[in-house]
Coordinates of C-alpha atoms and ligand atoms in Angstrom, one line a residue:
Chain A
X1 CA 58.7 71.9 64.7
X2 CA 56.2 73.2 67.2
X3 CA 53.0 75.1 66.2
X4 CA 50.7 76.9 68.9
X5 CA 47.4 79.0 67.6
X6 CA 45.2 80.9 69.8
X7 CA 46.4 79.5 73.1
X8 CA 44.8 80.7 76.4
X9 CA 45.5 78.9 79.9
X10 CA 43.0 79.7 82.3
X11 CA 42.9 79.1 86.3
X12 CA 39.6 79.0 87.9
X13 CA 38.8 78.3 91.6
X14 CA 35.3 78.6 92.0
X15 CA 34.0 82.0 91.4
X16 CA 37.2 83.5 90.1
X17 CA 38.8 83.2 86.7
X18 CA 42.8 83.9 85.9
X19 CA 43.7 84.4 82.3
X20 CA 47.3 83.2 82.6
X21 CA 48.2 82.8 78.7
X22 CA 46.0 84.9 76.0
X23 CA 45.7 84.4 72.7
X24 CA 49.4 82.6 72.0
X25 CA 50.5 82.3 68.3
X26 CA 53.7 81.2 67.7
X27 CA 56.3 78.4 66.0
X28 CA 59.4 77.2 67.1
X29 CA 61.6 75.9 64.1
X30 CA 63.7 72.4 64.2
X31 CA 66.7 73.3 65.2
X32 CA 66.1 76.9 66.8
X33 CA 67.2 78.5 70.0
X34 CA 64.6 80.6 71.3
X35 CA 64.4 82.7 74.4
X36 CA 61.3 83.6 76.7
X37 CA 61.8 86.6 79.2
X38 CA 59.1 87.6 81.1
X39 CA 58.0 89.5 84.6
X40 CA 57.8 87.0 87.3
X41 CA 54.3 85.6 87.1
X42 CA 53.5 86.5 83.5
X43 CA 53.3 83.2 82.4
X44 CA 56.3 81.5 81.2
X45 CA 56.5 78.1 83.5
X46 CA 52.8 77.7 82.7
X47 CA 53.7 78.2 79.0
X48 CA 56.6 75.8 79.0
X49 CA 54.8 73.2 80.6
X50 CA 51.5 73.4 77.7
X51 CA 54.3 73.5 75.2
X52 CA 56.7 70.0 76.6
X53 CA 53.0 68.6 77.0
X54 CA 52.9 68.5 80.8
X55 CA 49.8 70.4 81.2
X56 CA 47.2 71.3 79.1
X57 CA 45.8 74.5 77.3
X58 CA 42.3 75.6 78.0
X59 CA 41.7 76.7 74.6
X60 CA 43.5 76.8 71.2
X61 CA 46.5 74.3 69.0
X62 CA 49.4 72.7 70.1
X63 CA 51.4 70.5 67.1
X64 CA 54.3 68.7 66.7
X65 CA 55.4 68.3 63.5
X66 CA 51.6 68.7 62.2
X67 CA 50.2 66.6 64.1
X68 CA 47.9 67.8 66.9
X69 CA 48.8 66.7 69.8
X70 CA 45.1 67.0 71.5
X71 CA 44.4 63.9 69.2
X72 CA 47.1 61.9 71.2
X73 CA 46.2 59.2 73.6
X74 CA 48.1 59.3 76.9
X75 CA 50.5 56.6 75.7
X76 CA 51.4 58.4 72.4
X77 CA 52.1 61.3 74.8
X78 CA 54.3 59.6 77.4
X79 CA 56.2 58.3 74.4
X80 CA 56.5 61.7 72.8
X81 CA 57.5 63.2 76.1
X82 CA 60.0 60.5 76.8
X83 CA 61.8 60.0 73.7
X84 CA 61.8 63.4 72.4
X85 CA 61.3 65.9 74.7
X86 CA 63.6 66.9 77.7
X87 CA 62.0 68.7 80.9
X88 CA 63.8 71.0 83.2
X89 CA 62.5 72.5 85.8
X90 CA 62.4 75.3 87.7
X91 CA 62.3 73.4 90.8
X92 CA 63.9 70.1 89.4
X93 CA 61.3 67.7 90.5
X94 CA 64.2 64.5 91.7
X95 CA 63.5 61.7 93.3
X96 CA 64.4 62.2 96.4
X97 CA 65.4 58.5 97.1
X98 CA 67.5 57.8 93.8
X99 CA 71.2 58.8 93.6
X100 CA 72.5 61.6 91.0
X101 CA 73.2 58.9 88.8
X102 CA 69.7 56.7 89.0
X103 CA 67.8 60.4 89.0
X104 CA 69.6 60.8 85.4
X105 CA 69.6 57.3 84.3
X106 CA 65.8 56.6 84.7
X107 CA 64.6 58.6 81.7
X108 CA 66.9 55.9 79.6
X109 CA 65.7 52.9 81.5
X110 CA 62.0 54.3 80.8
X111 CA 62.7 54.8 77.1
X112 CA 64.1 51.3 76.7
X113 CA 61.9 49.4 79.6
X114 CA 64.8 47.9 81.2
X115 CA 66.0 48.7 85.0
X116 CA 69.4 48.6 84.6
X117 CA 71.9 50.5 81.4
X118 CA 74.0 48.6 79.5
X119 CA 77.7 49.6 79.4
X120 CA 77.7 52.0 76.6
X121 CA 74.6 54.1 78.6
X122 CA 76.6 53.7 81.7
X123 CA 79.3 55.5 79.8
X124 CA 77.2 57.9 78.3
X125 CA 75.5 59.2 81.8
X126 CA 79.1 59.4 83.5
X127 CA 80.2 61.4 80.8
X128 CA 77.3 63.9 81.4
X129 CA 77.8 63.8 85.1
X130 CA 81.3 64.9 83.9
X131 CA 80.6 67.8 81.9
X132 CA 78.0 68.9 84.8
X133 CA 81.1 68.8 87.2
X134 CA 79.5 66.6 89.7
X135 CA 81.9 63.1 89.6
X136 CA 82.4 63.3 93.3
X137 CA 79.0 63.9 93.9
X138 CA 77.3 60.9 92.0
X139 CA 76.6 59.0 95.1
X140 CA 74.6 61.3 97.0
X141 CA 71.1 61.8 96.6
X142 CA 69.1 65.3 95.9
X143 CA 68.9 66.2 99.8
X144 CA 72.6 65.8 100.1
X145 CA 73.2 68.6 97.4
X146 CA 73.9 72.3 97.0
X147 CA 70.7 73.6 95.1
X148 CA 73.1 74.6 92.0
X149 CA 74.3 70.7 92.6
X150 CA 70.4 69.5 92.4
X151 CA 69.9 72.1 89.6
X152 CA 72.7 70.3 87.7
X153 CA 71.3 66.7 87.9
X154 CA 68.2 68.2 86.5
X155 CA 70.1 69.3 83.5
X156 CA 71.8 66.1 82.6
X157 CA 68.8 64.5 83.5
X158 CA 66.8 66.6 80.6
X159 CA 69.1 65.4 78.2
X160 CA 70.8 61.9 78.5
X161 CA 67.6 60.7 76.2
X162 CA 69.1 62.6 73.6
X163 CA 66.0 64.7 72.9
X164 CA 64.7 66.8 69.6
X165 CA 63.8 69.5 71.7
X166 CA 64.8 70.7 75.4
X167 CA 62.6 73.2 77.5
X168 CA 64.6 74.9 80.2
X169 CA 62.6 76.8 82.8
X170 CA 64.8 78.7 84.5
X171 CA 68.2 76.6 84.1
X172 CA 70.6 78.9 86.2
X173 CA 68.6 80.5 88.5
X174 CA 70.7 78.9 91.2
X175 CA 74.0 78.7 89.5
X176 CA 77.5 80.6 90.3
X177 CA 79.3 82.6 87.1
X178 CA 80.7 79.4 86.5
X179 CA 78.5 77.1 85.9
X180 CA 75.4 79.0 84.4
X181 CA 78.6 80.2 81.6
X182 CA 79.6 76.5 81.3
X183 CA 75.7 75.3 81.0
X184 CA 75.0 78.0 78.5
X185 CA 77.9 76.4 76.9
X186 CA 76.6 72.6 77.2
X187 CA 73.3 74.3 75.6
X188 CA 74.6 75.9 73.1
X189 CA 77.0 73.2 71.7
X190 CA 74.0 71.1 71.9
X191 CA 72.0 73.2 69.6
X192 CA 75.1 73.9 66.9
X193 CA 76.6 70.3 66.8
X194 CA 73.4 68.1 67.3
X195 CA 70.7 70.4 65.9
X196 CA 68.8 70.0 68.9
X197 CA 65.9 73.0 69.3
X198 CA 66.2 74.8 72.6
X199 CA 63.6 77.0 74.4
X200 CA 64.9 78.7 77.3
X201 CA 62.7 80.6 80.1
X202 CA 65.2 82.9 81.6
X203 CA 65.5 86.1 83.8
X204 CA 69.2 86.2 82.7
X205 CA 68.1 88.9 80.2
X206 CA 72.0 89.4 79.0
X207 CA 71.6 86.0 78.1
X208 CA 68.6 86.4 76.6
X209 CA 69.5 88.7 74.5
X210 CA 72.1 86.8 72.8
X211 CA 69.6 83.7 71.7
X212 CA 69.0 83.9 67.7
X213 CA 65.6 84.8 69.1
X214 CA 63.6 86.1 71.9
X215 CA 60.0 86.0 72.7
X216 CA 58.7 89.0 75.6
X217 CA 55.9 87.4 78.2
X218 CA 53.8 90.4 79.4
X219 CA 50.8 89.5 80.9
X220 CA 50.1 86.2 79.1
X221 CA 50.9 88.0 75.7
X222 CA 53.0 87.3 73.3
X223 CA 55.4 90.6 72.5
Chain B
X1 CA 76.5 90.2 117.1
X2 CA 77.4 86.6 115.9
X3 CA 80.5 85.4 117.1
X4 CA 81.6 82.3 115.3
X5 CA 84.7 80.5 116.5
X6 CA 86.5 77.8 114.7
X7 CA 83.7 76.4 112.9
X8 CA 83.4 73.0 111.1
X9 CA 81.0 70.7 109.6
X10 CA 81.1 67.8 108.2
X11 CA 78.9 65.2 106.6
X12 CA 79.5 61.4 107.2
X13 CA 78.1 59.1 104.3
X14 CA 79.2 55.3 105.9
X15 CA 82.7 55.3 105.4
X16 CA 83.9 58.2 103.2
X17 CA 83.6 61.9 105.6
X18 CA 83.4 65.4 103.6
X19 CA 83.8 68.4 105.3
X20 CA 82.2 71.0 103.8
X21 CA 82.9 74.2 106.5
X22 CA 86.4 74.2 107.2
X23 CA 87.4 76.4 110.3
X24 CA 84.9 79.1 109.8
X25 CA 86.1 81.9 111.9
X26 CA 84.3 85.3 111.5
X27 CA 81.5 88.3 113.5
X28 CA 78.6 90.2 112.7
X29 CA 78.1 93.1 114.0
X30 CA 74.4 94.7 114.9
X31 CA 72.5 96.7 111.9
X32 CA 75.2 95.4 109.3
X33 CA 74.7 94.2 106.3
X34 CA 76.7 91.4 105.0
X35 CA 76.8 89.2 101.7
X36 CA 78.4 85.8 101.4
X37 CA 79.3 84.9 97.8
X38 CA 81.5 81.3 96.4
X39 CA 81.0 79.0 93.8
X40 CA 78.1 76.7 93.8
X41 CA 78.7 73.9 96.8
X42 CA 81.1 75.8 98.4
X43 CA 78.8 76.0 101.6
X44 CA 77.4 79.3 101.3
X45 CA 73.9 77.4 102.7
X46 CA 75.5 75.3 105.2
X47 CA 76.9 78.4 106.6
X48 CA 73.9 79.9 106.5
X49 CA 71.8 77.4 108.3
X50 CA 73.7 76.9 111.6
X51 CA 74.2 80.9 112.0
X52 CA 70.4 81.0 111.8
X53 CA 70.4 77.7 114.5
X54 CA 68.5 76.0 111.8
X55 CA 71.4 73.2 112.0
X56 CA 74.4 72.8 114.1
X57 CA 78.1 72.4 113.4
X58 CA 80.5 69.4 113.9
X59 CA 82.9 71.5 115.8
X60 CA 83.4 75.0 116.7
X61 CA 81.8 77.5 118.7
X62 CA 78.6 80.1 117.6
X63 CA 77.7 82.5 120.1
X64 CA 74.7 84.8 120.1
X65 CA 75.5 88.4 121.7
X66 CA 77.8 86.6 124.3
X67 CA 75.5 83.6 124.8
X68 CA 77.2 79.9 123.6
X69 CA 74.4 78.4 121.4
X70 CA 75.2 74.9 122.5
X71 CA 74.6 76.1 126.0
X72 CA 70.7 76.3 125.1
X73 CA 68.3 73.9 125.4
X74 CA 65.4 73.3 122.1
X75 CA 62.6 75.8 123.7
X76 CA 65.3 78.5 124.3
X77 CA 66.7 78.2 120.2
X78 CA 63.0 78.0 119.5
X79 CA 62.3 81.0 120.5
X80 CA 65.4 82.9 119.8
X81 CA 64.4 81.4 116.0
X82 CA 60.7 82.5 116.5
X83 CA 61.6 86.1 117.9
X84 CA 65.0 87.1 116.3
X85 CA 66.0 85.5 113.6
X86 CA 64.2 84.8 110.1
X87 CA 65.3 82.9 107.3
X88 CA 64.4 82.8 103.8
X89 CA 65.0 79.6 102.3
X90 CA 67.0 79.4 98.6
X91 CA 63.8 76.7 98.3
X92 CA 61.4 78.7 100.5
X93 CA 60.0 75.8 102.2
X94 CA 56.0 76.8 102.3
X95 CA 53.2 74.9 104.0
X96 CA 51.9 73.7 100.9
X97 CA 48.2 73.7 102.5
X98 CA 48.4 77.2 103.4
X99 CA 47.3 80.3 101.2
X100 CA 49.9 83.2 100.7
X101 CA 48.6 85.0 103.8
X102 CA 48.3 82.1 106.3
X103 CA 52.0 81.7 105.1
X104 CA 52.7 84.9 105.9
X105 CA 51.0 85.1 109.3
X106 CA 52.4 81.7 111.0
X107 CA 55.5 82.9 112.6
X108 CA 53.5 85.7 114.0
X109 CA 51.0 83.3 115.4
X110 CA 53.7 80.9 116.8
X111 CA 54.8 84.0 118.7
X112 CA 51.8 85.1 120.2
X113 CA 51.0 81.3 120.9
X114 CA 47.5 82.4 119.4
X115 CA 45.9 80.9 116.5
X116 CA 44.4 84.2 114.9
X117 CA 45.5 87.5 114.1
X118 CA 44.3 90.9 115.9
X119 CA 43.5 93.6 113.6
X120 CA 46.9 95.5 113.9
X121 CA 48.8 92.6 112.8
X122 CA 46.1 91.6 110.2
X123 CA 47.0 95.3 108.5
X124 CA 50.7 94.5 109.0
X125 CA 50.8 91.3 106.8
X126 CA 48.6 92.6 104.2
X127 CA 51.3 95.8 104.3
X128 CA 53.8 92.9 103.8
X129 CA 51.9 91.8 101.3
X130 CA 51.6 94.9 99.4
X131 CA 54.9 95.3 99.6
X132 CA 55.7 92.2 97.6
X133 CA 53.6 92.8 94.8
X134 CA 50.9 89.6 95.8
X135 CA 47.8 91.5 96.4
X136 CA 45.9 89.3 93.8
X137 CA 47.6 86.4 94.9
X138 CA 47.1 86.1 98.6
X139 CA 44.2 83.6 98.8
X140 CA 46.4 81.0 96.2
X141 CA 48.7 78.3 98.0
X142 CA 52.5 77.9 96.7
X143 CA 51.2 75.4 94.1
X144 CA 49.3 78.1 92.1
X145 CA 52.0 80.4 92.2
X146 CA 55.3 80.9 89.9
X147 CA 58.6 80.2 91.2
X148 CA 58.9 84.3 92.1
X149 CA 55.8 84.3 93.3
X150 CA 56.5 81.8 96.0
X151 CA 60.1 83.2 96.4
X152 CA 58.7 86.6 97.4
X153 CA 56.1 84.8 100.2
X154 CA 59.0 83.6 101.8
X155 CA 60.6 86.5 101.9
X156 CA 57.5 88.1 104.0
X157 CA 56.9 85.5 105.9
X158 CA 60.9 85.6 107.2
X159 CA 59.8 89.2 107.6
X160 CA 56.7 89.2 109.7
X161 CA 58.1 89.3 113.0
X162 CA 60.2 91.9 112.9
X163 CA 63.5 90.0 113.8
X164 CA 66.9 91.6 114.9
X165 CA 68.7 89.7 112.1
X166 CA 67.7 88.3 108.9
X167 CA 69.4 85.6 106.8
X168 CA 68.7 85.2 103.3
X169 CA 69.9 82.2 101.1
X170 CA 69.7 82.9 97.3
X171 CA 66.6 85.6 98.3
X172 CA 66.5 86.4 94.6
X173 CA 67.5 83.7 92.4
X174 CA 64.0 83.1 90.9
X175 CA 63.1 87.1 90.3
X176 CA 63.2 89.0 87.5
X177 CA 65.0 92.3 87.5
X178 CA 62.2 94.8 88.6
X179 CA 61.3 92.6 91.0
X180 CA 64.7 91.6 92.6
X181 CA 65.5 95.9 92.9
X182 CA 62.4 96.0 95.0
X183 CA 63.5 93.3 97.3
X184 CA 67.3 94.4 97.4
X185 CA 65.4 97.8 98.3
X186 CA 63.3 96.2 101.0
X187 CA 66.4 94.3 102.9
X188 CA 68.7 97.6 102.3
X189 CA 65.3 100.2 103.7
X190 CA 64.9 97.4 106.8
X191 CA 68.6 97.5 107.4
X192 CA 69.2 101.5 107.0
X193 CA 65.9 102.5 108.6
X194 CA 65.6 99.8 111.3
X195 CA 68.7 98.7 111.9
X196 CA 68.4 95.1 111.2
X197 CA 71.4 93.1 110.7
X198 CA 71.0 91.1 107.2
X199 CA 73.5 88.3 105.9
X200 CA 72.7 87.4 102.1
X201 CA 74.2 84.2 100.1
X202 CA 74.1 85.0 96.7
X203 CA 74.9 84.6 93.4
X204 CA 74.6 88.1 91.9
X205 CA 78.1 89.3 92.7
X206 CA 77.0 92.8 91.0
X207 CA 74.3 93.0 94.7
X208 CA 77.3 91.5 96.5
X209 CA 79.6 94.1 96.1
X210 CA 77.2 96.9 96.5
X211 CA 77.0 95.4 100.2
X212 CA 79.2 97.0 103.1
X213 CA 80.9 93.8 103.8
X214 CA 81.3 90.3 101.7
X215 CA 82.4 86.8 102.8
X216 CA 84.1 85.0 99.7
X217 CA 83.9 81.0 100.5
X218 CA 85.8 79.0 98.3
X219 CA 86.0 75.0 99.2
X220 CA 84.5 75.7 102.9
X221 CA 86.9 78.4 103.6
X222 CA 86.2 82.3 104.2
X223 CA 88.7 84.3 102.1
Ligands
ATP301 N1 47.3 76.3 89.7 C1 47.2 77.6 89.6 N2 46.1 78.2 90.0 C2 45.9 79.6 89.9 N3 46.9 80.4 89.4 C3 48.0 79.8 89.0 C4 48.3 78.4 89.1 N4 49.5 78.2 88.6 C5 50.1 79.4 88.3 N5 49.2 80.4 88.5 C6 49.4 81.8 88.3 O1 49.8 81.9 86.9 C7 50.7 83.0 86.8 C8 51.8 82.6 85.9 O2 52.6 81.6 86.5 P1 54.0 81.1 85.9 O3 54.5 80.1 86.9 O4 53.8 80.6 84.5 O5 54.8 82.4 85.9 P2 56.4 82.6 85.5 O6 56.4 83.5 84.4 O7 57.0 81.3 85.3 O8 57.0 83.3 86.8 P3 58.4 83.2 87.5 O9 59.3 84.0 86.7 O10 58.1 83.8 88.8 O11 58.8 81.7 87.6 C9 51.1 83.4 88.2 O12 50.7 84.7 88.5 C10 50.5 82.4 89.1 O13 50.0 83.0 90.3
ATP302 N1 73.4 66.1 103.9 C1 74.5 66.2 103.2 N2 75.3 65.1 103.0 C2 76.4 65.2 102.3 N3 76.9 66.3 101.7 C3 76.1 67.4 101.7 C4 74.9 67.4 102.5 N4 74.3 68.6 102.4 C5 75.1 69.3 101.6 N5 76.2 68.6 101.2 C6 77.3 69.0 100.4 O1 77.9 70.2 101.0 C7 78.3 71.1 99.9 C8 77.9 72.5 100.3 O2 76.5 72.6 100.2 P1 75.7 74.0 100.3 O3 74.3 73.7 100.1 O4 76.1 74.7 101.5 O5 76.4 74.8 99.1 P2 76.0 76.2 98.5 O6 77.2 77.1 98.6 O7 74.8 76.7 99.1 O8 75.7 75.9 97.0 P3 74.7 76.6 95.9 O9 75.2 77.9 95.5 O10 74.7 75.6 94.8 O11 73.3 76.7 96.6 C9 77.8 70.6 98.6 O12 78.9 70.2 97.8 C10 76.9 69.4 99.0 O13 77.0 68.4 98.1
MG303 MG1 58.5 80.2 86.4
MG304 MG1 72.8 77.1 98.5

């Protein structure tokens, strides 16, 4: 479960001072699939960064299952971040020099310190590159790819640690009818049949609208 | 009017070939306005790229009112690139060192071979960049802007030289809806009220089939 209390993000370069996030209060429950809509620029990147613990919050409470996470070392973190949490983002973030299937098998060779999977993980991240669609495409590496291809790989890549919680910013933004239906699908599933809490940043506001619940970004509020 | 004849390409990886555009045959006229839609990998980029002589094909002919492409040598694409043509990336490609304006303002210098801006062209960027909504943003660099944010620079910056014929990949998969009606406004006001020719690859098939004409790829092919 995820608790934020009077969160504020704040940019400052020199002499000026941007309030990106005021004043956040919210909770996501275990389990829950949550939607954030928002004007571009009102904050919702920035938010699900604070929240997955890639970046910090200027002021206010982030906790994960009660425990606050500002009294985490950088090792507790990375460990949080890695076994639990999965990360996509709006612009993916591959390695460049690592195929589609060593960009979604590193978070499992990080989680269990070893450089190369055992056969069951093998397994496990073909599968995923199945149900992404991308089989004949496993070889190439992220320059080689379509940017709904590289958006894809990100995906799996969020989720072959098996994660408590996924943050999606902006999964389908590059996506054909298709896919984005079939990764809505892929999310969904995930959240009935493995209880796994979703938090989707979207513009897709049809699909927003059909999450169990949907928070409104306007100007670093909370609607 | 782009006159493409026969067009291939293909992409050689060691041993096994794939050939992504598979005789691409097609024109566009001056002042239309054109969308090219198909499933995610289907090429709509590729495509895109070698009509904007950003890349060139394995076989096949692209000619530039009358004038075979191949037939030019780098300074004369240059310039035809500089002068006529702008591009918006689906990734937009910003100088990461560069705030929003300087952005904006680098094709303009590269035309005038000068490296500042006089006072006419100073007042047409900032209109630019009024027109995209980044007044408050314009002294940030792509790193301290959202993903719309950044998508909206290039935009501009593919803008700034007034250019007989625009090519945008994707030019709104990152905006949210009050933003991506301004830019579909923008293209359709620049292509109704000055007459430039605009080729769109997108995903929103609702924009696509407003447009006068659409392209369907499917595997490489035009349908
Ligand atoms: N490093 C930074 N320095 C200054 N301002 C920043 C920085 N990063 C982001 N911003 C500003 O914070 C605001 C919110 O950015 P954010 O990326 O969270 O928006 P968003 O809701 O994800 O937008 P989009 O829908 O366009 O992706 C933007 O207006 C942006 O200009
Ligand atoms: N350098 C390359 N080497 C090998 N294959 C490539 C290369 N670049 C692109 N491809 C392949 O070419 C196909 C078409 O890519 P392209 O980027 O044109 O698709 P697209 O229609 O723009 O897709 P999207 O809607 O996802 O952006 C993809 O399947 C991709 O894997
Ligand atoms: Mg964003
Ligand atoms: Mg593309």
């Amino acid at each position: 479960i995820v608790h934020v209390n009077g969160l504020y993000k704040k940019y400052s370069d020199g002499e000026k001072e941007l309030t990106v996030l005021k004043d956040i209060n919210l909770c996501i429950n275990k389990g829950e699939l949550v939607s954030i809509t928002g004007p571009s620029g009102s904050g919702k990147s920035t938010l699900l960064h604070i929240l997955g613990i890639l970046d910090s919050s200027t002021k206010g409470v982030l906790k994960y299952d009660g425990v606050d996470i500002s009294n985490m070392n950088e090792n507790e973190k990375s460990a949080l971040r890695n076994r639990k949490i999965g990360f996509i983002f709006q612009f993916f973030h591959l390695f460049s020099e690592l195929t589609v299937i060593e960009n979604i098998s590193l978070p499992l060779m990080i989680k269990n310190k070893r450089n190369r999977l055992l056969n069951k993980e093998h397994k496990a991240v073909e599968q995923l590159i199945q149900e992404i669609g991308l089989e004949k495409r496993s070889l190439h590496r992220p320059n080689q790819l379509s940017g709904g291809e590289q958006q894809r790989v990100a995906i799996a890549r969020a989720l072959v640690n098996q994660p408590e919680i996924i943050f999606a910013d902006e999964p389908t933004g590059n996506l054909d009818k298709e896919n984005r239906e079939s990764i809505y699908k892929l999310l969904l599933n995930l959240n009935k049949d493995k209880g796994i809490t979703i938090v989707i940043a979207t513009h897709d506001e049809a699909f927003a609208k059909t999450t169990p619940r949907m928070f409104k970004l306007v100007d670093g509020y909370v609607m």
